[in-house]
Short mmCIF file of C-alpha atoms and ligand atoms in Angstrom, two decimals:
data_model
loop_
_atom_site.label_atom_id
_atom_site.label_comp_id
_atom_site.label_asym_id
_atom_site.label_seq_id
_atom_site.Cartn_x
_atom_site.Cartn_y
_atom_site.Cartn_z
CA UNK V 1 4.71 -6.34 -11.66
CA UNK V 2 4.82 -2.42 -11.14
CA UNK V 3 7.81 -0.29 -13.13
CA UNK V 4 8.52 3.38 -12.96
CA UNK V 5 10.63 4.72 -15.40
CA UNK V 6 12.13 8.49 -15.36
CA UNK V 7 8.98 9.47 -13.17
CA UNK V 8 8.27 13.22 -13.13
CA UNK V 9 5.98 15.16 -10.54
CA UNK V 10 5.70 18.56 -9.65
CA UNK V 11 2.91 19.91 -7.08
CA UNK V 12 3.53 24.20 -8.51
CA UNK V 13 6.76 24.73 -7.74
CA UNK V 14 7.90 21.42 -5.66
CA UNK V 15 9.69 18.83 -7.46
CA UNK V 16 7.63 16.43 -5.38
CA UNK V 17 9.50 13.08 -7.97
CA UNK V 18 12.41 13.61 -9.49
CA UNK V 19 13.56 10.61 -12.23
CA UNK V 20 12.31 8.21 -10.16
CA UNK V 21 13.05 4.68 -11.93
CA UNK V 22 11.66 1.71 -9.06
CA UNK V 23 10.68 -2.08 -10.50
CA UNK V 24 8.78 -4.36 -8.03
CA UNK V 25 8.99 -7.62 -9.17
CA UNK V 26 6.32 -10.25 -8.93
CA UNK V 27 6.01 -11.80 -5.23
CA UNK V 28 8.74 -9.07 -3.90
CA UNK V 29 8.51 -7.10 -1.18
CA UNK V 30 9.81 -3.42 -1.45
CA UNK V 31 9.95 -0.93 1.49
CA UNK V 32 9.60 2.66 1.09
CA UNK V 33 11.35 4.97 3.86
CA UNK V 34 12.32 8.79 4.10
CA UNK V 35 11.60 11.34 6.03
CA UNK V 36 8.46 13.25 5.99
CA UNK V 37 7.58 15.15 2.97
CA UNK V 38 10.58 12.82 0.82
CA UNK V 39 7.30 12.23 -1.93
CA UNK V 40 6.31 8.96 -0.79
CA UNK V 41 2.76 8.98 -0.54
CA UNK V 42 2.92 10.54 -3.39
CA UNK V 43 4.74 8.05 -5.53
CA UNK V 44 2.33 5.48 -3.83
CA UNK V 45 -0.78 7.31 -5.58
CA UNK V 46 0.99 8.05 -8.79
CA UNK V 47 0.86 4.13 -9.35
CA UNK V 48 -2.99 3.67 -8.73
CA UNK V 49 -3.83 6.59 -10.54
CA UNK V 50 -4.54 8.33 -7.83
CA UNK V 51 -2.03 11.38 -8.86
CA UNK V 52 -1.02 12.19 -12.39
CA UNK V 53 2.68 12.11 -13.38
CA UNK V 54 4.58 15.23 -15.57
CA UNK V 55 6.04 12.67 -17.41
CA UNK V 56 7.83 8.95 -17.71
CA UNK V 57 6.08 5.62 -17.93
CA UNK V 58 4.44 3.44 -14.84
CA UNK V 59 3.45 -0.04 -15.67
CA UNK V 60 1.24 -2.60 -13.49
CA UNK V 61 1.21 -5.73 -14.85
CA UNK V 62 2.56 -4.60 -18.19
CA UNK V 63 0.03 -2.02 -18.34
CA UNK V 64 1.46 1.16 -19.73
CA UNK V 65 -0.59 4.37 -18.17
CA UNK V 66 -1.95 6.58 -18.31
CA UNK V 67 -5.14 4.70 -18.58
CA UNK V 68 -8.67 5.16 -18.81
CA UNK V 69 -12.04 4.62 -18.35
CA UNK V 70 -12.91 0.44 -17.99
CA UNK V 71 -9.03 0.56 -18.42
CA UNK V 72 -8.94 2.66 -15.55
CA UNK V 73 -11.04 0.66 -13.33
CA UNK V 74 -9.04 -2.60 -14.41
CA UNK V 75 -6.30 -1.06 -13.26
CA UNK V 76 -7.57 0.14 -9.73
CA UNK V 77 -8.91 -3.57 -9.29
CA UNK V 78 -5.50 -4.90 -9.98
CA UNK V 79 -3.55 -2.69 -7.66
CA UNK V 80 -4.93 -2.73 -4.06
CA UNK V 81 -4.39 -0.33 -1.88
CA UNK V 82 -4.51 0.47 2.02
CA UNK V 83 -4.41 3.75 3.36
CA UNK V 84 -3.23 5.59 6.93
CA UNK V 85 -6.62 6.30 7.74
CA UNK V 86 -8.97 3.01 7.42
CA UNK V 87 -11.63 4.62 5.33
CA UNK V 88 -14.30 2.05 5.44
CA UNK V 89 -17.81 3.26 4.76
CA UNK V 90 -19.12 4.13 8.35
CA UNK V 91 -22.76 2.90 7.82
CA UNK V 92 -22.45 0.04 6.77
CA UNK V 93 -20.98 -3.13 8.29
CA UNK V 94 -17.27 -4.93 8.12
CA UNK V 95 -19.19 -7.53 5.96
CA UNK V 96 -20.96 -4.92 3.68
CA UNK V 97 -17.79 -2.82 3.17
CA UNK V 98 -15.81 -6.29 1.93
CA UNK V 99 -18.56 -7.04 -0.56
CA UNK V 100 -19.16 -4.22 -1.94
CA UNK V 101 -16.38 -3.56 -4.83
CA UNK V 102 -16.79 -7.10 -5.48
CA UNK V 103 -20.75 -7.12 -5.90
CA UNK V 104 -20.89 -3.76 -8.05
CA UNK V 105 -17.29 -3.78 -9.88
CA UNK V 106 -16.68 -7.38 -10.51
CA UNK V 107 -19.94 -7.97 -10.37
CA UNK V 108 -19.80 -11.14 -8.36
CA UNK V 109 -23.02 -12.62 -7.04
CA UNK V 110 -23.67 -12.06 -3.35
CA UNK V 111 -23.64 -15.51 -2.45
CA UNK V 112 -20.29 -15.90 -3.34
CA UNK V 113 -19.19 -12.18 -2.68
CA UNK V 114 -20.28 -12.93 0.91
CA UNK V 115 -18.48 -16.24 1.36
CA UNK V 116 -15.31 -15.16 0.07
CA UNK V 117 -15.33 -11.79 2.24
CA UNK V 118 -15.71 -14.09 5.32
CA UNK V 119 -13.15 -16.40 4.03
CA UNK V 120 -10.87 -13.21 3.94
CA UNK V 121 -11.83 -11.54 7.32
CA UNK V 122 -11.47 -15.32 8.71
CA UNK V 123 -7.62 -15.07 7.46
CA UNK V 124 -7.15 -11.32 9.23
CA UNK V 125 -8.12 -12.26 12.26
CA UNK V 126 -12.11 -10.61 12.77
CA UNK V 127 -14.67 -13.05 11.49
CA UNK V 128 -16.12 -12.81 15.17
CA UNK V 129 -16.80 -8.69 14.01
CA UNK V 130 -18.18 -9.51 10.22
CA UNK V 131 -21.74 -8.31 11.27
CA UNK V 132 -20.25 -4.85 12.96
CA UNK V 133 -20.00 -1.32 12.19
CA UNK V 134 -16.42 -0.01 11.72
CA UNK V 135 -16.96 2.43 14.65
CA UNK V 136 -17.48 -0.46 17.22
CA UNK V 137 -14.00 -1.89 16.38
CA UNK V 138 -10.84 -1.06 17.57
CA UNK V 139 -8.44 0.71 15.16
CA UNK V 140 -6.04 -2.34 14.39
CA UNK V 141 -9.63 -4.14 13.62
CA UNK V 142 -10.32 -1.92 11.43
CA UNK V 143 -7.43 -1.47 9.57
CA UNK V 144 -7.43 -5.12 9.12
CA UNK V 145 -10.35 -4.95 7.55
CA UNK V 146 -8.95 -2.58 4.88
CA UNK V 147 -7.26 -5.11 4.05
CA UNK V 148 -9.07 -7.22 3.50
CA UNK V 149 -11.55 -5.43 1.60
CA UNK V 150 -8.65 -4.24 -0.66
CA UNK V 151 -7.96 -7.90 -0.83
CA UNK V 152 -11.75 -8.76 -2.02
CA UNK V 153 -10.53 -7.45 -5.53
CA UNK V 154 -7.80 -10.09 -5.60
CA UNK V 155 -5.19 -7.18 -6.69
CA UNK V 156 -1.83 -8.37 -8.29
CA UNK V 157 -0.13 -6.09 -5.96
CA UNK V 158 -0.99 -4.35 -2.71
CA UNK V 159 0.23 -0.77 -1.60
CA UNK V 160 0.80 0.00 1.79
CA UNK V 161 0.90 3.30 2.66
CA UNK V 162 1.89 4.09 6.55
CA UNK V 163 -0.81 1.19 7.16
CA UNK V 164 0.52 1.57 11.19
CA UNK V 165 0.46 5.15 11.80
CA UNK V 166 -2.74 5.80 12.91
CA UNK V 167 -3.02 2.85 15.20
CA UNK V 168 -2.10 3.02 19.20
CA UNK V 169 1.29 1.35 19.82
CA UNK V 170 -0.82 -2.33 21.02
CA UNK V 171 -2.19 -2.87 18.01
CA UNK V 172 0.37 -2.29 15.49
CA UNK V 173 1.72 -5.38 15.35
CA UNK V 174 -1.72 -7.17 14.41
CA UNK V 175 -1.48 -5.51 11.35
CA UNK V 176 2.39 -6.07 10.72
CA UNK V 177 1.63 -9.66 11.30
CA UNK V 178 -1.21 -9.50 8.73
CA UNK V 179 0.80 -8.29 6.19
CA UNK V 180 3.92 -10.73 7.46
CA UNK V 181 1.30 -13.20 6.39
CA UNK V 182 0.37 -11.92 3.22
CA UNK V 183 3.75 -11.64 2.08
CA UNK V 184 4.93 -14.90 3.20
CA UNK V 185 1.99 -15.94 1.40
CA UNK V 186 3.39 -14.73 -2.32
CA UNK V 187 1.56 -11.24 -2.35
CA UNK V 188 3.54 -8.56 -4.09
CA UNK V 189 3.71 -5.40 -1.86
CA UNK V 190 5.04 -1.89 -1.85
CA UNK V 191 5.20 -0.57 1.80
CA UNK V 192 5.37 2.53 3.26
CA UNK V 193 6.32 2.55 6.86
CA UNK V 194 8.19 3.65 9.85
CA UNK V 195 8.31 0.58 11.14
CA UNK V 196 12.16 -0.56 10.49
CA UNK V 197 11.66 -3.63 12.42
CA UNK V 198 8.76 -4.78 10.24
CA UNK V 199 11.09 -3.40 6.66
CA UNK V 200 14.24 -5.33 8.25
CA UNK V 201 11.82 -8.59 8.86
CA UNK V 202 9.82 -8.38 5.76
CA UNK V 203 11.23 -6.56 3.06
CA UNK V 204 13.47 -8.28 0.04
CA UNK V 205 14.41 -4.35 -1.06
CA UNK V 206 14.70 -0.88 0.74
CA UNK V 207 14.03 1.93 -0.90
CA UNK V 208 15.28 5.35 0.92
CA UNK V 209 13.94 8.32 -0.63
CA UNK V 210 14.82 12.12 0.09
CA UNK V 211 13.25 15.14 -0.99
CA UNK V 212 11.46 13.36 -4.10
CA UNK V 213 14.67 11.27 -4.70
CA UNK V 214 15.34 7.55 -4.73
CA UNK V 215 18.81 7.83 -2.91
CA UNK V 216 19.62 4.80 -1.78
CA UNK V 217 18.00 0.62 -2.63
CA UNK V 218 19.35 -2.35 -0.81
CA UNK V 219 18.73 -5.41 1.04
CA UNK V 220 17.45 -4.54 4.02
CA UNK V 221 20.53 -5.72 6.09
CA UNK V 222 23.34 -3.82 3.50
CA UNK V 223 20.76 -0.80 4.10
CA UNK V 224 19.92 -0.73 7.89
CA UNK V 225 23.82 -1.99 9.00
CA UNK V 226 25.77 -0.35 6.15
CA UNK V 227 24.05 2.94 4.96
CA UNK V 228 25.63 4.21 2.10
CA UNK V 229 24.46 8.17 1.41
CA UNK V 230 25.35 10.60 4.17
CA UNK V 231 21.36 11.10 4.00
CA UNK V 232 20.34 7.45 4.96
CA UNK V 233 22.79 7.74 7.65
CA UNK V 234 21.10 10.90 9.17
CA UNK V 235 17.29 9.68 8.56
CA UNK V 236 18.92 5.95 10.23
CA UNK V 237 20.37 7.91 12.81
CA UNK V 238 16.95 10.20 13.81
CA UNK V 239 14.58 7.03 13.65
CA UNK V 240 16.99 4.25 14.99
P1 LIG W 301 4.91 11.80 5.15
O1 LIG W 301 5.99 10.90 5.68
O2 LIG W 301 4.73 13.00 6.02
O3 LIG W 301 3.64 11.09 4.85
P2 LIG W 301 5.53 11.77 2.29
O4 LIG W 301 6.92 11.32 2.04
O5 LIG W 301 4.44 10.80 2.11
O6 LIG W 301 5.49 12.42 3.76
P3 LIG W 301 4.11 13.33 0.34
O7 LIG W 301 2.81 13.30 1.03
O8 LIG W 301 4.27 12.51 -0.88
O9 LIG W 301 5.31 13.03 1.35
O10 LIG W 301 4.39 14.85 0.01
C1 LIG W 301 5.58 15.28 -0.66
C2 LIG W 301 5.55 16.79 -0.77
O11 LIG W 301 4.49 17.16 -1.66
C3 LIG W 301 5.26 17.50 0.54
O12 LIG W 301 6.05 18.66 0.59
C4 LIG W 301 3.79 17.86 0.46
O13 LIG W 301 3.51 19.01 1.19
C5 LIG W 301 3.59 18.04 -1.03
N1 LIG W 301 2.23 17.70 -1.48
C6 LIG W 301 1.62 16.51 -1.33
N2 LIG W 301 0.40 16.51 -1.90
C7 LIG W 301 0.24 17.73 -2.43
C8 LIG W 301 -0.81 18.36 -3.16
N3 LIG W 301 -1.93 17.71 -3.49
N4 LIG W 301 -0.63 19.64 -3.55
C9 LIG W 301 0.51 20.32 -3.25
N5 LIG W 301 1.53 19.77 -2.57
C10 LIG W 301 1.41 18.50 -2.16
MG1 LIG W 302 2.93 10.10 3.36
#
């Protein structure tokens, strides 16, 4: 569903990816962890476009990119995305902010738009808050509704990037379970987290990645019980 082949980045002088070569298969679950700074937001916007790469080849879907224009647009509708922050559109409600890629890029009619955005808030959780404004929900709310608004586009794969880290300790586990869900469910997912209980529960693959190197990719239970790089071992041993 998403390949990286020999992926090259470079932010001035940093080597932020270095030959980075990553498949996620369709329905799979991969985990990204490192510490901070390894390049993994970065490789995260690299496959939405997001960032330009120095060179190699990313494919979604059998897409080669660089893409652009409608191309471009096709592409950000297939690959969904959910960010730290929840970046919903403060004025206007949780119901508004699910519609609204649907209604102006698919261009699906309201009616339906609307019906299917409560069908999708019904399945995170906050139908009760459809007809709020993001600022009178709690954070694990609202990140739940980030997803599901990146869910409106019905994306072939979803991108998770440290989807927990802004989100007091209570309500993390809302949005673990939402994306538990959504895997179970057959969604293919790249996920960035520090949650190791969540990659250990949910992931089919971890990927460890150091200073802008993939450096170690295993089942979660060969990774987390049997570390293989001296480099896992010390990022296992300072999170663990
Ligand atoms: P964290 O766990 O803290 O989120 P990360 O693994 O996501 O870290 P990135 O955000 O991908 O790391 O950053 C990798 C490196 O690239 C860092 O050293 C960062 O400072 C640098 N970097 C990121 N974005 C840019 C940019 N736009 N311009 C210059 N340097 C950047
Ligand atoms: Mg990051």
């Amino acid at each position: 569903m998403v390949s990286l082949a020999g992926v090259e980045k470079h932010f001035g002088a940093l080597h932020v990816l270095q030959n980075i070569n990553l498949k996620v298969m369709p329905r799979e679950v991969v985990v990204v962890i490192g510490p901070s700074g390894s390049g993994k937001s970065t490789l995260c916007r690299t496959i939405n476009r997001l960032e330009t790469i120095d060179s190699g080849e990313i494919k979604v879907d059998g897409n080669r990119l660089p893409v652009e224009g409608s191309h471009l647009a096709r592409l950000r509708a297939d690959v969904g995305m959910v960010f730290q922050s929840f970046n919903l559109f403060d004025h206007k409600t949780i119901l508004e902010n699910i519609m609204l890629a649907p209604t102006k890029v698919r261009r699906t009619l309201r009616k339906q738009a609307e019906v299917e955005a409560m069908e999708l808030l019904d399945r995170v959780g906050i139908a009760a808050q459809a007809h709020k404004f993001p600022a009178e929900l709690s954070g694990g709310q609202q990140q739940r509704a980030a997803i599901a608004r990146a869910l409106a586009m019905r994306p072939k794969v979803m991108l998770f990037d440290e989807p927990t880290s802004a989100l007091d300790p209570e309500m993390v586990n809302e949005v673990l379970n939402v994306m538990t869900d959504l895997a179970a469910e057959g969604m293919t997912m790249l996920v960035v987290t520090h949650e190791m209980g969540f990659a250990r529960r949910a992931a089919d693959r971890v990927v460890f990645m150091d200073r802008g190197q993939i450096v170690e990719e295993n089942t979660p239970a060969a990774f987390f019980d049997s570390p293989q790089t001296d480099r896992a071992q010390a990022f296992l041993a300072s999170v663990l």
